[in-house]
Short mmCIF file of C-alpha atoms and ligand atoms in Angstrom, two decimals:
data_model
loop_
_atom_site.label_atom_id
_atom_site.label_comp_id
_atom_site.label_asym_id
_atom_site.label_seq_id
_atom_site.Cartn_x
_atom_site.Cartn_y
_atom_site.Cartn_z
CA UNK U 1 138.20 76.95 75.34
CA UNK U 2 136.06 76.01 78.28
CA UNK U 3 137.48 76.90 81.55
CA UNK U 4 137.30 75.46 85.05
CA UNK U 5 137.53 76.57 88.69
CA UNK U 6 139.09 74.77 91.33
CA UNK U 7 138.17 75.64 94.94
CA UNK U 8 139.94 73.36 97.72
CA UNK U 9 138.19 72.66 101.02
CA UNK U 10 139.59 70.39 103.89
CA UNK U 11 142.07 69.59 101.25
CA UNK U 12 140.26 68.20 98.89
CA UNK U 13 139.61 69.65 95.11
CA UNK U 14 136.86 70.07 93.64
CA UNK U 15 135.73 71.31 89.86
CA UNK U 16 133.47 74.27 89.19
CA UNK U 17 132.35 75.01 85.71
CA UNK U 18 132.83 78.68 84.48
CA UNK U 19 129.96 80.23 82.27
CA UNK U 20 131.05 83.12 80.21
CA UNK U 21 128.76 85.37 78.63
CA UNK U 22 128.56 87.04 74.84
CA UNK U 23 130.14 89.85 76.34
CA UNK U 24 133.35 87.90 77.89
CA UNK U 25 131.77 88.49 81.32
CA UNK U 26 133.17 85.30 83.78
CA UNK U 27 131.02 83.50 86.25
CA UNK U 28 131.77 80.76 88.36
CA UNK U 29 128.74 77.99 88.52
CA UNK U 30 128.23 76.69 91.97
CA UNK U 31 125.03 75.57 91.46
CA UNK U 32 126.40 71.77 92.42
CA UNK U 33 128.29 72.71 95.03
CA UNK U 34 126.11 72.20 98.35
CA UNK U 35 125.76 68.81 96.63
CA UNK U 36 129.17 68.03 96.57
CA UNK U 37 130.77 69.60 99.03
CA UNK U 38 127.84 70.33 101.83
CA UNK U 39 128.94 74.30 101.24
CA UNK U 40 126.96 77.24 99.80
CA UNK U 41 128.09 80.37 99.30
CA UNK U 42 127.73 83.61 100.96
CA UNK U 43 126.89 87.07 99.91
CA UNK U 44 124.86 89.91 101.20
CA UNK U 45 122.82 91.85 99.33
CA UNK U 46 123.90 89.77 96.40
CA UNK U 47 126.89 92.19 95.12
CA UNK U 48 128.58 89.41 93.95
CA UNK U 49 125.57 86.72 92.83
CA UNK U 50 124.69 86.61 89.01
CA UNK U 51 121.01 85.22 89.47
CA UNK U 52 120.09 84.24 85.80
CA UNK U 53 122.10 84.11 82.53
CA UNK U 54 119.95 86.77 80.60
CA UNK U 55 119.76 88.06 76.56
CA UNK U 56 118.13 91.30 77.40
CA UNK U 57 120.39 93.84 78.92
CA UNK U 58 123.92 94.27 78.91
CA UNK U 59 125.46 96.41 81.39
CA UNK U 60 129.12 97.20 81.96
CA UNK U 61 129.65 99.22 85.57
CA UNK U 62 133.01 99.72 85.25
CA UNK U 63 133.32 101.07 81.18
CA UNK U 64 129.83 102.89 81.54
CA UNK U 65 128.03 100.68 79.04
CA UNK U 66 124.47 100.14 79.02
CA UNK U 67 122.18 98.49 76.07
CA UNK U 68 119.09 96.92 75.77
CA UNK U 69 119.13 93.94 73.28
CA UNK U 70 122.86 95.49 71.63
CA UNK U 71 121.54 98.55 71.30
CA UNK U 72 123.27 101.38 72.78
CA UNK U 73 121.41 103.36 75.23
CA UNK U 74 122.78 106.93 73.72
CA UNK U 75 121.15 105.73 70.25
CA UNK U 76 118.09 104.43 71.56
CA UNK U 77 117.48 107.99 73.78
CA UNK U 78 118.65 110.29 70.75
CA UNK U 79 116.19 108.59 68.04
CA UNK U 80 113.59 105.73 69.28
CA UNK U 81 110.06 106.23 70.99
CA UNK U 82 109.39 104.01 74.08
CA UNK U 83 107.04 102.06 72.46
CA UNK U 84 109.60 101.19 70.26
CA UNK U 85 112.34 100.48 72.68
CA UNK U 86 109.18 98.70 74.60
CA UNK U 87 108.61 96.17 72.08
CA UNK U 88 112.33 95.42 71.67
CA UNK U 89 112.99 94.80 74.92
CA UNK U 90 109.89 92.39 75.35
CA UNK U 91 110.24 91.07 72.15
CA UNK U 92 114.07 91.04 71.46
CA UNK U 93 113.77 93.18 68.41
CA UNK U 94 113.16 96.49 66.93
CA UNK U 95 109.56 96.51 65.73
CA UNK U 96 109.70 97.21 61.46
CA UNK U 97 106.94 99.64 60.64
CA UNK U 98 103.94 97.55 60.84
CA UNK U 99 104.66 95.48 63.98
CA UNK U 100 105.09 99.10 65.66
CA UNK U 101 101.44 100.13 64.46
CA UNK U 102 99.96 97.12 65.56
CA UNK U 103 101.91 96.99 68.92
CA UNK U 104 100.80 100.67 69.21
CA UNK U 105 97.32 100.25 68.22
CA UNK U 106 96.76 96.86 70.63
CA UNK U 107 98.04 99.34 73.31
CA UNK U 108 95.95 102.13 72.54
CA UNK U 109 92.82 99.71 72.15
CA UNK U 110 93.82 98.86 76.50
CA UNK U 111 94.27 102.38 77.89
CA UNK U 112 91.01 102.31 79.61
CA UNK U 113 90.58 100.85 83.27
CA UNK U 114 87.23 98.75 84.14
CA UNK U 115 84.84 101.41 85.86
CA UNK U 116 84.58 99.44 89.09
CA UNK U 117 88.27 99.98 89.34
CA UNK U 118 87.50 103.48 89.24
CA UNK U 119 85.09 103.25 92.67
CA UNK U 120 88.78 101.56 94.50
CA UNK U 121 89.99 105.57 94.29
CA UNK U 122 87.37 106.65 96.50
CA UNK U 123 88.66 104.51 99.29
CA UNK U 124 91.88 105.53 99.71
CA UNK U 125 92.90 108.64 101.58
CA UNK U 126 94.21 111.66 99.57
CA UNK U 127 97.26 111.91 100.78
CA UNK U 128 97.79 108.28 99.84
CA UNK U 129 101.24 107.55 98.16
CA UNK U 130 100.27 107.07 94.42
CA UNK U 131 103.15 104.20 94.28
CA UNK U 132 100.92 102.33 97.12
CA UNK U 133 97.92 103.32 95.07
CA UNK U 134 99.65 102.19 91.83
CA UNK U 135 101.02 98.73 93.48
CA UNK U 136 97.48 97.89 94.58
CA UNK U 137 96.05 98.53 91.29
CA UNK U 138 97.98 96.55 89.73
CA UNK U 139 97.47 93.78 91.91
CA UNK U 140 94.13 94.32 91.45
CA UNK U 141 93.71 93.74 87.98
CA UNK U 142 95.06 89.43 88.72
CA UNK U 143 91.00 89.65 89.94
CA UNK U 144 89.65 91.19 86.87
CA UNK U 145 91.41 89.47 85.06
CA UNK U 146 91.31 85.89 86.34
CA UNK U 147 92.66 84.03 83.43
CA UNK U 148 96.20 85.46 83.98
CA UNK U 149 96.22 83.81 86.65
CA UNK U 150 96.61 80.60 84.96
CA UNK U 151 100.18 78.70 85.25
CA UNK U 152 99.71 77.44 81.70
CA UNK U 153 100.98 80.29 80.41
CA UNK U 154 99.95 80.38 76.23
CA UNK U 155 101.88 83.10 74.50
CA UNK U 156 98.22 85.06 73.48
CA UNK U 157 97.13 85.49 76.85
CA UNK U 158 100.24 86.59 78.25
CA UNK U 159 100.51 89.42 75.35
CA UNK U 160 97.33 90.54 76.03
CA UNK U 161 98.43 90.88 80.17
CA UNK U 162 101.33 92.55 78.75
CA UNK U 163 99.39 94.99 76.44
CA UNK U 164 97.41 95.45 79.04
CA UNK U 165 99.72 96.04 81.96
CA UNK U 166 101.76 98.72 79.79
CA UNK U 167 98.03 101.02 78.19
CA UNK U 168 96.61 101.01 81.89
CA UNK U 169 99.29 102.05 83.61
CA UNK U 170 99.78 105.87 82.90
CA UNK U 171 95.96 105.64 83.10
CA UNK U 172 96.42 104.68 86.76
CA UNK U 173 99.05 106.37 87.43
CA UNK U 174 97.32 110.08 86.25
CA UNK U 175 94.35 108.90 87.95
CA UNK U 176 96.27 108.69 91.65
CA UNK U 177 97.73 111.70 90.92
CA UNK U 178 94.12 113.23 90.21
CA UNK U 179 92.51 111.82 93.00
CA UNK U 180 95.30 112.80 95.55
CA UNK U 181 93.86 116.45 94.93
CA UNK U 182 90.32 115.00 94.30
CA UNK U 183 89.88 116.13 90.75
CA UNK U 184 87.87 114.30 88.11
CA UNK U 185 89.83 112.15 85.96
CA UNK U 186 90.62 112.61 82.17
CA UNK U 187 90.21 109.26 80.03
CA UNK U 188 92.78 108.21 77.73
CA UNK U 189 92.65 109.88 74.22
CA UNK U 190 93.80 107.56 72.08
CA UNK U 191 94.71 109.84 68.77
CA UNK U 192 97.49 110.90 71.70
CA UNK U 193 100.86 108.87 71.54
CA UNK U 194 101.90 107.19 74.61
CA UNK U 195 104.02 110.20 76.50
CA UNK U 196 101.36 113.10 75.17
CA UNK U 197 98.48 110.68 76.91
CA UNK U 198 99.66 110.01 79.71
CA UNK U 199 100.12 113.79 80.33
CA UNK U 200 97.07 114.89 78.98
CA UNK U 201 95.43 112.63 81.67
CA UNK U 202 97.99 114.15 84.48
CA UNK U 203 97.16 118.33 83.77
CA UNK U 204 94.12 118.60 81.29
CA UNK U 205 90.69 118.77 82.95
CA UNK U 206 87.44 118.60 82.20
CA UNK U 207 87.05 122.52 81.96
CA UNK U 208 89.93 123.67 80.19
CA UNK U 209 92.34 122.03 77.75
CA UNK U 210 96.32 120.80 77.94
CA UNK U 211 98.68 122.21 75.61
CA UNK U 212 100.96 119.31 75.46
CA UNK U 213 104.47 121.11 74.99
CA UNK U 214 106.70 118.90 72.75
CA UNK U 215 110.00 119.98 74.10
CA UNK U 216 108.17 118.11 77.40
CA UNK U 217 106.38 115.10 75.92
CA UNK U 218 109.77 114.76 74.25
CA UNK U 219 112.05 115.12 77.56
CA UNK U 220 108.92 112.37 79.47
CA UNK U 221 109.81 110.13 76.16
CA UNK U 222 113.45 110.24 76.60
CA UNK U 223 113.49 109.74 80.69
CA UNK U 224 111.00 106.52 79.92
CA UNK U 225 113.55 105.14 77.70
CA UNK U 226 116.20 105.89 79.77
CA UNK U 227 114.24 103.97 82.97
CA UNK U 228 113.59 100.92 80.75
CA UNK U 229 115.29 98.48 81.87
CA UNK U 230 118.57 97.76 83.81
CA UNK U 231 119.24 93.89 84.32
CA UNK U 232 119.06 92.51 87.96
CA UNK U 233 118.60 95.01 89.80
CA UNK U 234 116.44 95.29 93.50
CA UNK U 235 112.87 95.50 91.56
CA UNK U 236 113.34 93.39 88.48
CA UNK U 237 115.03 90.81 90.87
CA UNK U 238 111.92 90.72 92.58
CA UNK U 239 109.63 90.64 89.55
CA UNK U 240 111.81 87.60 88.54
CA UNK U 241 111.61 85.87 91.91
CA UNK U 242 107.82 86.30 92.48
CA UNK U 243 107.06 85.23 88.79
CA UNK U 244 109.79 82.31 89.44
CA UNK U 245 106.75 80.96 91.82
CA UNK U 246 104.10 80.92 89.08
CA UNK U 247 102.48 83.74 90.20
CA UNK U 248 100.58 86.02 87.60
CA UNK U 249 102.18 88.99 86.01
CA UNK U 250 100.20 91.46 87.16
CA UNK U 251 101.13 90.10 90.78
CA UNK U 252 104.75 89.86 89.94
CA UNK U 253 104.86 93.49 88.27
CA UNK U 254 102.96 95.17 91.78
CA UNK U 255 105.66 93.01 93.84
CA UNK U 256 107.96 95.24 91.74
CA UNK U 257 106.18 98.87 92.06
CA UNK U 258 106.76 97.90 95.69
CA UNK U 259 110.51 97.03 95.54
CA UNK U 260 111.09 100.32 93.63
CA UNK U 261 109.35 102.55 95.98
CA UNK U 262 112.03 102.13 98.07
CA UNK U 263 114.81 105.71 98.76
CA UNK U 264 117.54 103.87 98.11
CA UNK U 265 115.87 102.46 94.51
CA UNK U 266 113.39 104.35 92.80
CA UNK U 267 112.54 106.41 95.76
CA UNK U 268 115.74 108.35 95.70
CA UNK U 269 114.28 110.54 92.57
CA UNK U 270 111.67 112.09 95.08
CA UNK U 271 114.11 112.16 98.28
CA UNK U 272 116.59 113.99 95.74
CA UNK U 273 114.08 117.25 95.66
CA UNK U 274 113.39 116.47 99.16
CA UNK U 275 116.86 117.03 100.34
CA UNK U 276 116.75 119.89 97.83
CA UNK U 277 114.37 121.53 99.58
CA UNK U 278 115.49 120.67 102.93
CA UNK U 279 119.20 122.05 102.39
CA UNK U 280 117.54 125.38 100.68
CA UNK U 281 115.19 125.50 103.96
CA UNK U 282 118.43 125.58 106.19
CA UNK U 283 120.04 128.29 104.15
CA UNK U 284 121.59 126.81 101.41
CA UNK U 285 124.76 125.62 103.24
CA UNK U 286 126.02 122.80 100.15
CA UNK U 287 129.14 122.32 102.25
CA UNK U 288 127.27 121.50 105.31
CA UNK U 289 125.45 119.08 104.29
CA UNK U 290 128.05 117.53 102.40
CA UNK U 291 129.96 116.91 105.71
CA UNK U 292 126.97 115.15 106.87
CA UNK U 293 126.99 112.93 104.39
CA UNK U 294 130.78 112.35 105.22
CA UNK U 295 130.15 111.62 108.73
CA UNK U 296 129.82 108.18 109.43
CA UNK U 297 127.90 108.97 112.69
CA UNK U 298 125.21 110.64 110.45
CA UNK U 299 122.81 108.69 108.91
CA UNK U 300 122.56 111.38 106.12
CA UNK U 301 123.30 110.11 102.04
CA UNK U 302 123.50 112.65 99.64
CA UNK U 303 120.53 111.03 97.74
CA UNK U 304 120.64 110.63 93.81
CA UNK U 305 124.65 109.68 94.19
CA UNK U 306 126.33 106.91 94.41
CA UNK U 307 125.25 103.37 92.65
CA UNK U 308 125.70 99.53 93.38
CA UNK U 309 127.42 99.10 89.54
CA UNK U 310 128.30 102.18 87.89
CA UNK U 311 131.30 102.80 89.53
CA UNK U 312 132.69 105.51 87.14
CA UNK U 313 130.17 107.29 85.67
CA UNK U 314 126.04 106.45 85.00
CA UNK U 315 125.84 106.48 81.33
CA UNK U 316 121.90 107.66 81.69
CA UNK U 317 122.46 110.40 83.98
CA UNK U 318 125.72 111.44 81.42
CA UNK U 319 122.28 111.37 78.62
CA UNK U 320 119.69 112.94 81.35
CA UNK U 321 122.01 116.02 82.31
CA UNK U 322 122.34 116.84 79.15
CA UNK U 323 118.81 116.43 78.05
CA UNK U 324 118.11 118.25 81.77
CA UNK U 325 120.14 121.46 80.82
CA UNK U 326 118.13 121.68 77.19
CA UNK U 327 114.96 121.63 79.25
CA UNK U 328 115.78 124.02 81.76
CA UNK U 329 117.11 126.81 79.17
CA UNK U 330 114.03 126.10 76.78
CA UNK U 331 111.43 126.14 79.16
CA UNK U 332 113.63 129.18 80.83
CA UNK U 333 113.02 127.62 84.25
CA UNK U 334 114.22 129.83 87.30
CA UNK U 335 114.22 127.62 90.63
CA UNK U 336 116.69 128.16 93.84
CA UNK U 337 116.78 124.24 94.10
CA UNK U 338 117.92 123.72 90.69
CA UNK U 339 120.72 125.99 91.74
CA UNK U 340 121.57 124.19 94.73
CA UNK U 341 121.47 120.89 92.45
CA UNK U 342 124.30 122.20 90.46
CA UNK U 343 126.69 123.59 93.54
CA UNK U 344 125.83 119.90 95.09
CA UNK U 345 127.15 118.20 91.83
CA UNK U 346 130.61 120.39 91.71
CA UNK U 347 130.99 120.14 95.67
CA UNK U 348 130.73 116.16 95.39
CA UNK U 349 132.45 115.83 92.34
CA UNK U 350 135.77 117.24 93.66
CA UNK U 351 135.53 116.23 97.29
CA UNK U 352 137.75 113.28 97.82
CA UNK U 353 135.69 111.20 100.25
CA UNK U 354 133.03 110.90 96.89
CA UNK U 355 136.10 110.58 94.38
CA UNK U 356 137.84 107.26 96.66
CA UNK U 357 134.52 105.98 96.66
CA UNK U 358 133.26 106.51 93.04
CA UNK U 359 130.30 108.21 94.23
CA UNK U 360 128.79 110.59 91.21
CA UNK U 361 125.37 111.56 90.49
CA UNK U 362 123.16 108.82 89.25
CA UNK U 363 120.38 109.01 86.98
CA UNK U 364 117.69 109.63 90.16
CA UNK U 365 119.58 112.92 90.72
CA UNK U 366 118.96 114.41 87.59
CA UNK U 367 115.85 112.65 87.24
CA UNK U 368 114.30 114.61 90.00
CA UNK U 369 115.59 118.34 88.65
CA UNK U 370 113.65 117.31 85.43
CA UNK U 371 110.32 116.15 86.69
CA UNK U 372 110.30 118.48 89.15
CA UNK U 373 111.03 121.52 85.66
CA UNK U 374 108.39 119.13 83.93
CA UNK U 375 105.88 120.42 87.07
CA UNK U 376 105.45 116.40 87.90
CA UNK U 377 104.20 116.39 91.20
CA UNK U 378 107.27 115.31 93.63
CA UNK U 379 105.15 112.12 94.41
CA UNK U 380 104.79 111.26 91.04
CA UNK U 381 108.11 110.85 90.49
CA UNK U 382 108.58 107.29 91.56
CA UNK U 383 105.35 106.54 89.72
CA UNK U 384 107.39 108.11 86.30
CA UNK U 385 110.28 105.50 86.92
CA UNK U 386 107.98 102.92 87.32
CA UNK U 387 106.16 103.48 83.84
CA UNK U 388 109.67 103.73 82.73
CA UNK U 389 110.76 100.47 83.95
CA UNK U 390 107.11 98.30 83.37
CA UNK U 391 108.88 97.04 79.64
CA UNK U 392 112.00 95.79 81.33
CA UNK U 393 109.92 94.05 84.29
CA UNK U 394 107.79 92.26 81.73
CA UNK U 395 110.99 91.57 79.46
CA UNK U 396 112.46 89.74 82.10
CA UNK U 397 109.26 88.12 83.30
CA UNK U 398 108.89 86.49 80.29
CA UNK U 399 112.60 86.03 79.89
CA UNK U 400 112.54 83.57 83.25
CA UNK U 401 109.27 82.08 81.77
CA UNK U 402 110.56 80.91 78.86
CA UNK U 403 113.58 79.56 80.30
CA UNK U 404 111.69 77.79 82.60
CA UNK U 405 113.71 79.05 85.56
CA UNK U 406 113.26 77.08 88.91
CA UNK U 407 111.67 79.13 91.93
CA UNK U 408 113.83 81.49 93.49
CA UNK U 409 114.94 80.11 97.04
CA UNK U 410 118.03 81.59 98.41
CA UNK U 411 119.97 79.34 101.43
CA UNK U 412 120.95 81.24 104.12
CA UNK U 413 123.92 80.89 107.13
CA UNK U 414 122.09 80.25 110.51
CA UNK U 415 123.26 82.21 113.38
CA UNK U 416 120.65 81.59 116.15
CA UNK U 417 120.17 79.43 119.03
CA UNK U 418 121.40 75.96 119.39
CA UNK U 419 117.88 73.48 119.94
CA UNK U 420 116.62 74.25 123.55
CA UNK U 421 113.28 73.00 125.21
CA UNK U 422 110.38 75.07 125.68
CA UNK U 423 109.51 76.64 129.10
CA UNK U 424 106.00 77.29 130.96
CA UNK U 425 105.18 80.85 130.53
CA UNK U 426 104.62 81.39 134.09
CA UNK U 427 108.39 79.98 134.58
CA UNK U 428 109.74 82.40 132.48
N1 ACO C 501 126.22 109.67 100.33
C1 ACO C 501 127.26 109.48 101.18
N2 ACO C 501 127.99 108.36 101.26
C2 ACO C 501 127.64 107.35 100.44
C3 ACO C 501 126.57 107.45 99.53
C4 ACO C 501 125.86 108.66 99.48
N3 ACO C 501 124.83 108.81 98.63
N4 ACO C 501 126.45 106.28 98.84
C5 ACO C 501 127.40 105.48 99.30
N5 ACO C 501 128.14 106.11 100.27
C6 ACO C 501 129.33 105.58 100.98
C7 ACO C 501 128.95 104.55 102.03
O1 ACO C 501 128.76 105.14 103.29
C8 ACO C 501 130.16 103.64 101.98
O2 ACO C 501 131.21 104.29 102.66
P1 ACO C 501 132.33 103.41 103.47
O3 ACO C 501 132.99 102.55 102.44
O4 ACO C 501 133.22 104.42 104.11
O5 ACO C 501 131.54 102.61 104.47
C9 ACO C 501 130.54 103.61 100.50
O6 ACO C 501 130.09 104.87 99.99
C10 ACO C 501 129.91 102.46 99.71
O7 ACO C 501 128.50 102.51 99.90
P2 ACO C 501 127.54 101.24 99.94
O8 ACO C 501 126.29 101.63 100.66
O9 ACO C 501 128.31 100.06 100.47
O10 ACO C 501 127.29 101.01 98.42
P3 ACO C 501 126.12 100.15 97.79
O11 ACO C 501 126.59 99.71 96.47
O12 ACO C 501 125.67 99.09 98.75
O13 ACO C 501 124.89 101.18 97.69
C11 ACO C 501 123.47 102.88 96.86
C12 ACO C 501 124.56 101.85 96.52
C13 ACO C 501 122.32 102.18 97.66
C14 ACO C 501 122.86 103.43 95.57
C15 ACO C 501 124.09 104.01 97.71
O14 ACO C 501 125.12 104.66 96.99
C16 ACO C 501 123.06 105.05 98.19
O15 ACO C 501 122.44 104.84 99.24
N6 ACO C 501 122.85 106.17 97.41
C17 ACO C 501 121.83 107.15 97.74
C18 ACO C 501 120.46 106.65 97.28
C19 ACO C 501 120.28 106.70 95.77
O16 ACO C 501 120.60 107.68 95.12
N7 ACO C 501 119.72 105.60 95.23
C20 ACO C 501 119.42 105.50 93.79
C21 ACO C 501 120.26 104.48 93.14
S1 ACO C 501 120.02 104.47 91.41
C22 ACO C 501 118.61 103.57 91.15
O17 ACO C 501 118.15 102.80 91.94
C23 ACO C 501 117.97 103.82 89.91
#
């Protein structure tokens, strides 16, 4: 039965239509209601906004679901590859065998990057940020690439930006990493499979070889998977709204390696071993710095806890901590910050200022204790989350394509001066 709203302003009624999703999930439509009323609605941040009606992920904060396309994400960490989970959330299902080895091969066929993309490196400074180097890179490639820049978007060019956009980017991403220390870079080996590759290009070198330990490509497989894709969040939101313009996809996708650079998004995986290493620096004191994060005149966070819709438990970082503890014992890691990690988790998860307000570790937190077991370079742990989460951008890039979406234009409430006439500069 199709339900309806009322909302009553200067006493008069007026009808808003309620959209419910496959999952019983209740919005109110008030799409019509500046037009009717001369009203919009309000809300910072967006906590309360659902942007887009969307088939790909379904997330439920409160229960601790997540699943891409139905799929649950415990199933699709304990059994799939990322390609796979890749081309299902891009292409709505699970590949059967033969659409996986052609998706795999068409990706292996792109891992290279054009060689005057190579000279770009040389310009930047080597302590340059590999997310800025990775955001400009792939902004780049809208110039070498000219005809994605074409509105008319036909389905075969916009697979091969995709295919594309998801062989080059460990490429690009090993190669920042490698130039930040000035090292030659390794080219793609294509007999590799996506997570072996894109290591092979991070530690082998031209001297000596990589023994690519499974127990790690395994754990880099699992965490991609795991980063895939996560419905509206700050960076796919911003994907969606730059692509809602017409703008290309490699445009679109680097307007999203910027949103997730950010601490409080994909940035809080690095500031997690930051504050690590900070809190070991001052002598260990996990109750200190706990208090600081309780004090509202501080503007410490305990970063990697806390999330905008998990309010109960992250079901990834429930997956990742377990995955994190396998990793530690079988690689027989020893590290005083990985100790610190764990009295930071017990000291949080029984203090009641972080119990009233639902704060537990997120999937950043353990995240960060992985990569940084995995010997990922601290920097490079953004960059990890963003190879993670390129299938999910592109999913819902296409996703507003399709549905021909209208350009994203938020209203806002204006709260500046009235009209007032200009004065002389000297009478000022
Ligand atoms: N440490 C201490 N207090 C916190 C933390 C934290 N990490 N996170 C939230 N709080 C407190 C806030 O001060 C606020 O307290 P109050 O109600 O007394 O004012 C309350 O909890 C609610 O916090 P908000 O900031 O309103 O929650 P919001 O949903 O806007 O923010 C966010 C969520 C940004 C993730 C926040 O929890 C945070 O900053 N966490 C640390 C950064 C982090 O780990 N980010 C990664 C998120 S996961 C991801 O992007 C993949």
């Amino acid at each position: 039965m199709s339900q309806t709203a009322k909302i009553v302003l200067n006493e008069n009624e007026h009808d808003l239509p309620v959209v419910t999703g496959s999952e019983n999930e209740n919005a109110i439509d008030i799409s019509k209601l500046r037009a009717s009323t001369g009203y919009i609605t309000i809300d910072p941040g967006y906590k309360n906004t659902g942007a887009t009606t969307s088939a790909i992920t379904f997330l439920d904060g409160e229960k601790g679901i997540l699943r891409y396309r139905g799929y649950p994400i415990e199933q699709l960490a304990a059994n799939a590859s990322f390609m796979e989970v890749a081309y299902l959330l891009i292409y709505g299902e699970l590949p059967n065998a033969v659409e996986l080895q052609l998706f795999e091969g068409s990706i292996k066929r792109h891992t290279l990057v054009h060689e005057d993309m190579k000279r770009f490196f040389e310009a930047y400074p080597a302590k340059a940020h590999p997310m800025g180097v990775l955001s400009s890179m792939v902004s780049s490639f809208a110039t070498f690439y000219p005809e994605s820049q074409n509105p008319d978007r036909n389905s075969e060019a916009i697979n091969l930006t995709i295919h594309r956009l998801i062989a080059k980017l460990p490429t690009l991403a090993a190669w920042s990493y490698k130039n930040s220390m000035r090292h030659p870079f390794m080219y793609p080996k294509n007999h590799l499979n996506y997570c072996e590759n894109f290591l092979n290009m991070m530690f082998a070198m031209p001297t000596e070889d990589y023994n690519i330990d499974p127990v790690i490509a395994d754990a880099i497989n699992k965490l991609l998977i795991l980063h895939a894709d996560h419905e509206q969040n700050c960076s796919t939101s911003t994907v969606r709204i730059v692509g809602s313009s017409q703008a290309n996809l490699y445009s679109s996708i680097s307007a999203g390696i910027c949103a997730l650079w950010g601490p409080l998004h994909g940035g809080a995986n690095q500031k997690v071993i930051e504050m690590l290493l900070k809190i070991h620096i001052d002598g260990g004191n996990v109750d200190k710095w706990v208090e600081k994060a309780k004090d509202k005149n501080d503007p410490f966070r305990l970063m990697g806890f806390g999330h905008r819709v998990y309010k109960n438990f992250d079901p990834r970082a429930k997956i990742i901590k377990k995955s994190c503890d396998d990793v530690l014992e079988k690689l027989g890691v020893d590290d005083p910050l990985l100790d610190i990690a764990k009295k930071l988790e017990k000291v949080a998860l029984e203090d009641e200022y972080f119990k009233e307000r639902n704060l537990y570790p997120n999937v950043d937190f353990y995240s960060g204790i992985i990569y940084k077991a995995l010997r990922i370079p601290t920097e490079m742990f953004t960059v990890m989350f963003a190879i993670g989460r390129l299938p999910g951008w592109i999913a819902q890039w296409k996703e507003m394509t399709e549905n021909g979406e209208p350009i994203g234009r938020p209203r806002q409430i204006y709260t500046g001066h009235g009209n007032r006439d200009y004065v002389d500069v000297a009478k000022r």
